[in-house]
Coordinates of C-alpha atoms in Angstrom, one line a residue:
X276 CA 67.6 132.8 159.4
X277 CA 64.9 130.2 158.3
X278 CA 63.9 127.4 160.7
X279 CA 61.9 124.5 159.5
X280 CA 60.5 121.5 161.3
X281 CA 59.8 118.5 159.0
X282 CA 57.8 115.6 160.5
X283 CA 57.7 112.1 159.0
X284 CA 55.2 109.5 160.3
X285 CA 55.4 105.8 160.0
X286 CA 56.3 102.9 162.4
X287 CA 58.1 105.7 164.3
X288 CA 57.7 109.5 164.0
X289 CA 60.8 111.3 162.9
X290 CA 61.4 115.1 163.5
X291 CA 64.0 117.0 161.5
X292 CA 64.9 120.5 162.5
X293 CA 66.5 122.5 159.7
X294 CA 68.3 125.9 160.0
X295 CA 68.7 127.6 156.7
X296 CA 68.2 124.2 155.0
X297 CA 70.8 122.4 157.1
X298 CA 69.8 119.6 159.4
X299 CA 70.7 120.5 163.0
X300 CA 68.5 118.2 165.1
X301 CA 66.9 114.8 164.5
X302 CA 64.5 113.1 166.9
X303 CA 62.7 109.8 166.7
X304 CA 59.6 108.9 168.7
X305 CA 59.0 105.2 168.9
X306 CA 55.4 104.0 169.4
X307 CA 56.5 101.8 172.3
X308 CA 58.6 104.4 174.1
X309 CA 57.4 103.9 177.7
X310 CA 60.1 105.9 179.5
X311 CA 60.4 109.4 178.1
X312 CA 62.1 112.3 179.9
X313 CA 59.4 114.1 181.9
X314 CA 57.1 111.0 182.5
X315 CA 55.9 110.6 186.1
X316 CA 55.4 107.2 187.6
X317 CA 53.9 105.9 190.9
X318 CA 56.5 103.3 191.9
X319 CA 57.7 101.2 194.8
X320 CA 61.1 101.4 196.5
X321 CA 62.8 98.1 195.8
X322 CA 65.8 98.6 198.1
X323 CA 67.6 101.5 199.7
X324 CA 71.4 101.1 199.7
X325 CA 73.3 103.2 202.3
X326 CA 76.7 102.5 200.7
X327 CA 75.6 104.3 197.5
X328 CA 73.3 106.7 199.4
X329 CA 70.7 105.8 196.7
X330 CA 67.6 103.6 196.2
X331 CA 66.7 101.2 193.4
X332 CA 63.1 101.7 192.3
X333 CA 60.8 99.4 190.3
X334 CA 59.3 101.6 187.6
X335 CA 58.4 98.6 185.3
X336 CA 61.6 98.6 183.3
X337 CA 63.7 95.4 183.1
X338 CA 66.3 97.1 185.3
X339 CA 65.4 99.1 188.4
X340 CA 65.7 102.8 188.1
X341 CA 68.4 104.6 190.2
X342 CA 67.4 107.3 192.7
X343 CA 70.2 109.1 194.5
X344 CA 69.7 111.0 197.7
X345 CA 70.5 114.3 196.0
X346 CA 67.7 113.6 193.6
X347 CA 65.0 113.2 196.3
X348 CA 64.4 117.0 196.6
X349 CA 64.3 118.8 199.9
X350 CA 60.5 118.4 200.2
X351 CA 60.4 114.6 199.7
X352 CA 58.9 114.1 203.2
X353 CA 55.9 116.3 202.2
X354 CA 55.6 114.4 198.9
X355 CA 55.5 111.0 200.8
X356 CA 52.9 112.4 203.2
X357 CA 50.8 113.7 200.3
X358 CA 51.0 110.4 198.3
X359 CA 49.9 108.4 201.4
X360 CA 46.9 110.6 202.0
X361 CA 45.8 110.7 198.3
X362 CA 46.3 107.0 197.5
X363 CA 44.3 105.9 200.6
X364 CA 41.5 108.3 199.7
X365 CA 41.9 110.5 202.8
X366 CA 42.6 113.6 200.7
X367 CA 40.2 114.6 198.0
X368 CA 41.7 118.1 197.6
X369 CA 44.6 118.1 195.2
X370 CA 45.7 121.8 195.5
X371 CA 48.3 122.3 198.2
X372 CA 46.9 125.5 199.7
X373 CA 45.6 123.7 202.8
X374 CA 48.3 121.1 202.9
X375 CA 50.7 121.3 205.9
X376 CA 54.3 120.8 204.8
X377 CA 56.9 118.7 206.5
X378 CA 60.4 120.0 207.2
X379 CA 63.1 119.8 204.5
X380 CA 65.3 116.8 204.7
X381 CA 68.9 117.1 205.8
X382 CA 71.1 118.1 202.7
X383 CA 73.8 115.6 203.9
X384 CA 71.5 112.9 205.2
X385 CA 71.3 109.1 204.5
X386 CA 68.8 107.5 202.1
X387 CA 67.6 105.0 204.7
X388 CA 66.5 107.9 207.0
X389 CA 64.0 108.9 204.3
X390 CA 63.0 105.9 202.3
X391 CA 62.1 102.3 203.1
X392 CA 61.6 99.2 201.0
X393 CA 58.1 98.8 199.5
X394 CA 57.3 102.5 200.1
X395 CA 55.2 104.2 197.4
X396 CA 56.8 107.2 195.7
X397 CA 56.1 109.5 192.7
X398 CA 59.2 109.7 190.5
X399 CA 60.0 111.5 187.3
X400 CA 62.2 110.2 184.5
X401 CA 65.2 112.5 184.1
X402 CA 67.3 110.2 181.9
X403 CA 66.0 107.5 179.6
X404 CA 67.4 104.0 179.8
X405 CA 70.8 104.1 178.0
X406 CA 72.9 101.0 177.1
X407 CA 72.9 98.6 180.1
X408 CA 71.6 101.2 182.6
X409 CA 68.0 101.6 183.7
X410 CA 66.4 105.0 183.8
X411 CA 67.6 107.8 186.1
X412 CA 64.8 109.3 188.2
X413 CA 64.1 112.1 190.6
X414 CA 61.3 112.6 193.1
X415 CA 61.7 116.4 192.8
X416 CA 58.8 116.7 190.4
X417 CA 58.2 119.4 187.7
X418 CA 55.6 119.8 185.0
X419 CA 56.8 121.8 182.0
X420 CA 54.5 124.2 180.0
X421 CA 55.2 126.6 177.2
X422 CA 56.2 129.6 179.3
X423 CA 56.6 128.2 182.8
X424 CA 57.5 125.0 184.7
X425 CA 55.3 124.1 187.7
X426 CA 57.2 122.6 190.7
X427 CA 54.9 121.1 193.4
X428 CA 55.9 121.3 197.1
X429 CA 58.1 124.4 196.6
X430 CA 57.6 128.2 197.0
X431 CA 60.5 129.4 194.9
X432 CA 60.2 131.6 191.8
X433 CA 63.1 131.2 189.4
X434 CA 63.7 133.1 186.1
X435 CA 65.7 131.7 183.2
X436 CA 69.3 132.9 183.2
X437 CA 69.0 133.4 179.4
X438 CA 66.8 136.4 180.0
X439 CA 69.4 139.1 180.3
X440 CA 67.4 142.2 181.1
X441 CA 67.2 142.7 184.9
X442 CA 64.0 144.9 184.3
X443 CA 62.3 142.0 182.4
X444 CA 63.3 139.5 185.1
X445 CA 61.8 141.7 187.8
X446 CA 58.6 142.2 185.7
X447 CA 58.2 138.5 185.2
X448 CA 58.9 137.8 188.8
X449 CA 56.2 140.3 189.8
X450 CA 53.6 138.9 187.4
X451 CA 54.3 135.2 188.4
X452 CA 54.1 136.1 192.1
X453 CA 50.6 137.5 191.6
X454 CA 49.2 134.3 190.0
X455 CA 51.3 131.6 191.8
X456 CA 49.2 129.1 193.7
X457 CA 50.2 128.3 197.3
X458 CA 52.4 125.2 197.6
X459 CA 53.8 125.4 194.1
X460 CA 57.1 126.9 192.9
X461 CA 57.5 128.3 189.4
X462 CA 60.4 128.4 186.9
X463 CA 59.9 131.0 184.2
X464 CA 61.2 129.8 180.8
X465 CA 63.2 131.9 178.3
X466 CA 60.2 132.1 175.8
X467 CA 58.2 133.9 178.5
X468 CA 60.2 137.1 177.8
X469 CA 57.8 139.9 176.8
X470 CA 54.7 137.9 177.5
X471 CA 51.6 139.2 179.3
X472 CA 50.2 137.9 182.5
X473 CA 47.1 136.4 180.7
X474 CA 49.3 134.2 178.6
X475 CA 51.3 133.1 181.7
X476 CA 48.2 132.4 183.7
X477 CA 46.6 130.3 180.9
X478 CA 49.8 128.2 180.8
X479 CA 49.7 127.9 184.6
X480 CA 46.1 126.8 184.8
X481 CA 46.8 124.1 182.1
X482 CA 49.7 122.8 184.3
X483 CA 47.6 122.8 187.5
X484 CA 44.9 120.9 185.6
X485 CA 47.5 118.3 184.6
X486 CA 48.7 118.0 188.2
X487 CA 45.1 117.4 189.4
X488 CA 44.4 114.9 186.7
X489 CA 47.5 113.0 187.8
X490 CA 46.5 113.1 191.5
X491 CA 43.1 111.5 190.6
X492 CA 44.9 108.5 189.2
X493 CA 46.8 107.8 192.5
X494 CA 43.8 106.4 194.4
X495 CA 44.3 102.6 194.3
X496 CA 46.8 103.0 191.5
X497 CA 48.7 99.9 190.3
X498 CA 52.4 100.0 191.1
X499 CA 54.3 100.7 189.1
X500 CA 52.3 102.7 186.5
X501 CA 52.7 105.9 184.5
X502 CA 50.4 108.6 186.0
X503 CA 51.5 111.5 183.9
X504 CA 52.9 111.1 180.4
X505 CA 55.0 113.8 178.7
X506 CA 52.9 115.2 175.8
X507 CA 53.5 113.7 172.3
X508 CA 56.9 114.4 170.8
X509 CA 55.6 116.8 168.2
X510 CA 54.0 119.0 170.8
X511 CA 57.0 118.7 173.2
X512 CA 59.4 119.7 170.5
X513 CA 57.2 122.6 169.5
X514 CA 56.9 123.6 173.1
X515 CA 60.7 123.6 173.6
X516 CA 62.1 124.9 170.3
X517 CA 59.3 126.9 168.6
X518 CA 59.8 130.7 168.3
X519 CA 59.0 133.5 165.9
X520 CA 62.0 132.6 163.6
X521 CA 60.1 129.4 162.4
X522 CA 59.1 129.8 158.8
X523 CA 57.6 126.3 158.0
X524 CA 56.3 123.1 159.6
X525 CA 55.7 120.3 157.2
X526 CA 53.8 117.1 158.2
X527 CA 53.2 114.1 156.0
X528 CA 50.2 112.6 157.9
X529 CA 46.8 114.2 158.3
X530 CA 46.1 113.3 161.9
X531 CA 49.5 114.5 163.1
X532 CA 49.0 117.6 160.9
X533 CA 45.8 118.4 162.8
X534 CA 47.5 117.8 166.2
X535 CA 50.3 120.2 165.3
X536 CA 47.9 122.8 163.9
X537 CA 45.8 122.6 167.1
X538 CA 48.8 122.9 169.4
X539 CA 50.1 125.9 167.4
X540 CA 46.7 127.5 167.5
X541 CA 47.0 127.3 171.3
X542 CA 50.5 128.6 171.7
X543 CA 51.0 130.9 168.7
X544 CA 47.8 131.5 166.7
X545 CA 49.4 134.0 164.3
X546 CA 51.8 131.3 163.2
X547 CA 49.2 128.6 162.5
X548 CA 49.4 129.2 158.7
X549 CA 53.0 128.0 158.5
X550 CA 51.9 124.4 159.1
X551 CA 51.7 122.6 155.8
X552 CA 50.4 119.1 154.9
X553 CA 52.9 117.3 152.6
X554 CA 50.8 115.6 149.7
X555 CA 53.5 115.0 147.1
X556 CA 54.3 111.4 146.1
X557 CA 58.0 112.1 146.8
X558 CA 58.7 111.2 150.5
X559 CA 58.8 114.3 152.7
X560 CA 62.4 113.7 153.9
X561 CA 63.5 113.1 150.3
X562 CA 61.8 116.3 149.1
X563 CA 63.6 118.4 151.7
X564 CA 67.1 116.8 151.2
X565 CA 67.1 115.3 154.7
X566 CA 67.8 111.7 153.7
X567 CA 71.0 112.8 151.9
X568 CA 72.1 114.9 154.9
X569 CA 71.5 111.9 157.2
X570 CA 73.6 109.7 155.1
X571 CA 76.5 112.2 155.0
X572 CA 76.3 113.4 158.6
X573 CA 76.2 110.2 160.7
X574 CA 79.2 108.3 159.6
X575 CA 82.5 108.0 161.5
X576 CA 84.0 110.6 159.1
X577 CA 82.2 113.9 158.5
X578 CA 83.2 116.0 155.5
X579 CA 83.2 119.8 155.7
X580 CA 83.9 122.6 153.3
X581 CA 87.4 123.2 151.8
X582 CA 88.4 119.5 152.2
X583 CA 88.5 119.5 156.0
X584 CA 86.8 116.7 157.9
X585 CA 86.1 115.4 161.4
X586 CA 86.7 111.8 162.7
X587 CA 84.3 110.9 165.5
X588 CA 85.2 107.9 167.7
X589 CA 83.1 106.6 170.6
X590 CA 84.5 104.8 173.7
X591 CA 82.6 103.6 176.8
X592 CA 83.7 106.6 178.8
X593 CA 83.8 109.4 176.3
X594 CA 83.6 110.7 172.7
X595 CA 86.8 111.7 170.9
X596 CA 86.7 114.0 167.9
X597 CA 89.7 114.7 165.7
X598 CA 89.9 117.7 163.4
X599 CA 91.7 117.2 160.1
X600 CA 92.5 119.8 157.4
X601 CA 92.6 117.2 154.6
X602 CA 94.8 117.7 151.6
X603 CA 93.7 121.2 150.6
X604 CA 95.3 124.1 148.9
X605 CA 94.9 127.3 150.8
X606 CA 95.8 130.9 150.0
X607 CA 96.2 131.8 153.6
X608 CA 99.5 133.5 154.5
X609 CA 100.8 130.9 156.9
X610 CA 100.1 127.7 158.7
X611 CA 98.6 129.5 161.7
X612 CA 96.0 131.2 159.6
X613 CA 95.1 127.9 157.9
X614 CA 94.8 126.2 161.3
X615 CA 92.5 128.9 162.6
X616 CA 90.3 128.8 159.4
X617 CA 89.9 125.0 159.6
X618 CA 89.3 125.1 163.4
X619 CA 86.5 127.7 163.0
X620 CA 84.8 125.6 160.3
X621 CA 85.2 122.5 162.5
X622 CA 83.8 124.2 165.6
X623 CA 80.6 125.2 163.7
X624 CA 80.2 121.6 162.4
X625 CA 81.0 120.2 165.9
X626 CA 78.2 122.2 167.5
X627 CA 75.8 120.8 164.8
X628 CA 77.0 117.2 165.3
X629 CA 76.6 117.3 169.1
X630 CA 72.9 118.4 168.7
X631 CA 72.3 116.2 165.7
X632 CA 73.6 113.0 167.3
X633 CA 72.5 114.1 170.8
X634 CA 76.0 113.2 172.1
X635 CA 76.5 113.4 175.8
X636 CA 78.9 112.8 178.6
X637 CA 82.6 113.8 178.1
X638 CA 83.6 115.0 174.6
X639 CA 87.3 115.6 173.9
X640 CA 88.1 117.5 170.6
X641 CA 91.6 117.6 169.1
X642 CA 91.7 120.8 167.1
X643 CA 94.7 121.7 165.0
X644 CA 97.4 123.2 167.2
X645 CA 97.6 127.0 167.2
X646 CA 100.5 128.9 168.8
X647 CA 98.8 132.3 168.9
X648 CA 96.9 132.8 172.2
X649 CA 94.5 135.2 170.5
X650 CA 93.6 132.6 167.9
X651 CA 92.9 130.0 170.6
X652 CA 90.6 132.6 172.3
X653 CA 88.9 133.3 169.0
X654 CA 88.2 129.5 168.6
X655 CA 86.9 129.2 172.1
X656 CA 84.5 132.1 171.8
X657 CA 83.3 130.9 168.4
X658 CA 82.5 127.5 169.7
X659 CA 80.6 128.9 172.7
X660 CA 78.6 131.1 170.3
X661 CA 77.8 128.2 168.0
X662 CA 76.6 126.1 171.0
X663 CA 74.5 128.9 172.5
X664 CA 71.3 127.5 171.0
X665 CA 72.0 124.0 172.3
X666 CA 69.2 123.2 174.8
X667 CA 71.2 120.4 176.5
X668 CA 73.2 121.7 179.6
X669 CA 76.8 121.9 178.6
X670 CA 80.2 123.2 179.7
X671 CA 83.2 124.1 177.5
X672 CA 86.7 124.4 178.9
X673 CA 89.3 126.6 177.1
X674 CA 91.8 125.0 174.8
X675 CA 94.7 123.2 176.5
X676 CA 98.3 123.6 175.5
X677 CA 97.9 120.6 173.3
X678 CA 95.0 122.1 171.4
X679 CA 92.4 119.9 173.1
X680 CA 89.0 121.3 174.1
X681 CA 86.9 119.4 176.6
X682 CA 83.1 119.6 176.7
X683 CA 80.6 118.0 179.0
X684 CA 77.1 117.8 177.7
X685 CA 74.0 116.5 179.5
X686 CA 72.8 113.1 178.2
X687 CA 69.2 112.3 178.9
X688 CA 68.4 110.0 176.0
X689 CA 70.3 107.4 174.1
X690 CA 72.6 108.9 171.4
X691 CA 71.0 109.1 167.9
X692 CA 73.0 106.4 166.1
X693 CA 72.0 105.9 162.4
X694 CA 73.7 103.2 160.4
X695 CA 75.1 104.8 157.3
X696 CA 77.3 102.0 155.9
X697 CA 75.8 99.4 153.6
X698 CA 76.4 95.9 152.4
X699 CA 79.1 95.8 149.7
X700 CA 77.3 95.5 146.3
X701 CA 80.3 94.0 144.7
X702 CA 79.9 90.9 146.8
X703 CA 83.0 91.5 149.0
X704 CA 83.1 91.0 152.7
X705 CA 82.3 93.9 155.1
X706 CA 80.5 97.1 154.5
X707 CA 81.0 100.3 152.4
X708 CA 79.9 103.9 152.7
X709 CA 76.5 104.7 151.4
X710 CA 76.6 105.4 147.6
X711 CA 75.1 108.9 148.1
X712 CA 78.4 109.8 149.9
X713 CA 80.3 108.7 146.8
X714 CA 78.6 111.5 144.8
X715 CA 79.8 114.1 147.3
X716 CA 83.3 112.7 147.1
X717 CA 83.3 112.9 143.3
X718 CA 82.1 116.5 143.6
X719 CA 84.9 117.4 146.1
X720 CA 87.6 115.8 143.9
X721 CA 86.2 117.6 140.8
X722 CA 86.4 121.0 142.6
X723 CA 90.1 120.3 143.4
X724 CA 90.9 119.5 139.7
X725 CA 89.1 122.5 138.4
X726 CA 91.3 124.7 140.6
X727 CA 94.3 123.1 139.0
X728 CA 92.9 124.3 135.6
X729 CA 93.0 121.1 133.5
X730 CA 92.0 121.8 129.9
X731 CA 89.8 118.7 129.7
X732 CA 88.4 116.4 132.4
X733 CA 86.8 113.0 131.8
X734 CA 85.2 110.9 134.5
X735 CA 85.2 107.1 134.2
X736 CA 82.7 105.4 136.5
X737 CA 80.5 102.3 137.0
X738 CA 77.4 102.5 134.6
X739 CA 75.0 103.0 137.5
X740 CA 77.0 106.0 138.8
X741 CA 77.4 107.4 135.3
X742 CA 73.7 107.1 134.7
X743 CA 72.9 108.9 138.0
X744 CA 75.2 111.8 137.1
X745 CA 73.8 112.3 133.6
X746 CA 70.0 111.6 134.0
X747 CA 67.3 114.3 134.3
X748 CA 67.4 118.0 133.7
X749 CA 69.2 119.7 135.2
X750 CA 71.4 116.6 135.7
X751 CA 74.2 116.6 138.3
X752 CA 76.7 117.1 135.4
X753 CA 74.7 120.2 134.2
X754 CA 74.8 121.6 137.7
X755 CA 78.6 121.1 137.7
X756 CA 78.7 123.0 134.4
X757 CA 76.6 125.9 135.7
X758 CA 78.7 126.2 138.9
X759 CA 82.2 125.8 137.3
X760 CA 81.8 126.6 133.6
X761 CA 83.5 123.3 132.8
X762 CA 82.0 120.4 130.9
X763 CA 82.9 117.0 132.3
X764 CA 82.7 114.0 129.9
X765 CA 81.4 111.0 131.7
X766 CA 82.2 107.5 130.4
X767 CA 80.5 104.3 131.9
X768 CA 83.0 101.5 132.5
X769 CA 81.5 98.0 132.8
X770 CA 84.8 96.6 134.4
X771 CA 84.7 99.0 137.3
X772 CA 83.4 98.0 140.7
X773 CA 80.3 99.9 141.9
X774 CA 82.2 102.5 143.9
X775 CA 85.2 102.8 141.7
X776 CA 85.9 106.0 139.6
X777 CA 88.8 107.8 138.0
X778 CA 89.4 111.2 136.5
X779 CA 91.3 111.4 133.2
X780 CA 93.2 114.4 131.7
X781 CA 93.2 115.5 128.1
X782 CA 95.7 112.7 127.2
X783 CA 93.5 110.0 128.7
X784 CA 95.9 109.6 131.7
X785 CA 94.5 108.9 135.1
X786 CA 94.9 112.0 137.3
X787 CA 96.3 111.2 140.8
X788 CA 94.4 113.0 143.5

């Protein structure tokens, strides 16, 4: 399995994560993104609302951030005491070894018992502003590193559930206990598996340093203001997804290339050589086939192999995805086998689409009905396996009697929504699919015709499309010939609209698809 990270700079920085050449994640870092998940702000409580058991907090966004009682964290009283002492200059010591903690707040308490209007509070962004809602925040702070997460005002040590070995969990717990500073809790991340104490300690010291740097900013700090920013997106993506399976990281801008190289030198020196600077005149996303994949992956309809396709609809409350088999000939013995085959292909694409678009909330998937309970179980297990690498928290319910599978997936950022439809080049009203999608449609239709063993196939198309299919070496037509051992005659037709095409048989008759 090859994993590649392709980074494109510009007015925004785009990150494409490829698995065996297929696009599985796409991230965009806007230069003016002031509210990223993980950022910590010193803010003022605008108003505590007992009816909602929550407070609205001014973090500098056009709409106040929402802070629920359950997001305060049990040690919020200690946090408030610490902020008051540091911001007034009474405390110059930022480690918590000599700090006297307050009692935990009541789990079922009321917001007004803890917070008051105009009170200063450190809050962390846990969900970026989405649609009409302001950011969701928490005052249970955490600072993420490569191997561990530092949690101030806690004494707990937690080990990632994805580490399965009980011996390894015990080993990590023992190591972390020996280096943990007083007053801080630690969460051990999955990538810490097998690591030595020196690597964990180096990561810990870096996080403690970031905490102290943040605390220095609190004295006479302007409210609201960001006191600890999440690291740049390139580093945070590498921190969260990088592992030994990565084979290549390609960057098209020298400064960013150096940043990535420096960060990789810090976290995985042996892998530093996989970072490459893209110097070709061909744009980096074009070179690696990413632009094409974006155009074909973000529409309402997503095509898959063997003629199957997904239809993705969005409502205010949820996402609805319909699985269709398409008009396909299948050699499977019966309808049940066909349904299982299409459903398994669709489950793989569905897992990719959820990560690619970063879809969250409630997702309902209408798979093709299957009567066999074993087949339904096979589908459910396959979907869970495909979503195993998804970093967003998610839960999948088994198929219902109607063939529906319900998924909930954590949403912390706005969904990645890329416009794939374009203005109609024929001058008509409305929009059309991107022309690159047309080439894929022609290819799928051609494969269907070749299976029907026509003696001669001719394609009539608009002159622009005909030129695209025949230009260069090897041209698209040559690639068809290499793959199918069938030569397709291509005739340009001036009378055709831009996206119009027809296949003709040996008698010059239009073949109905």
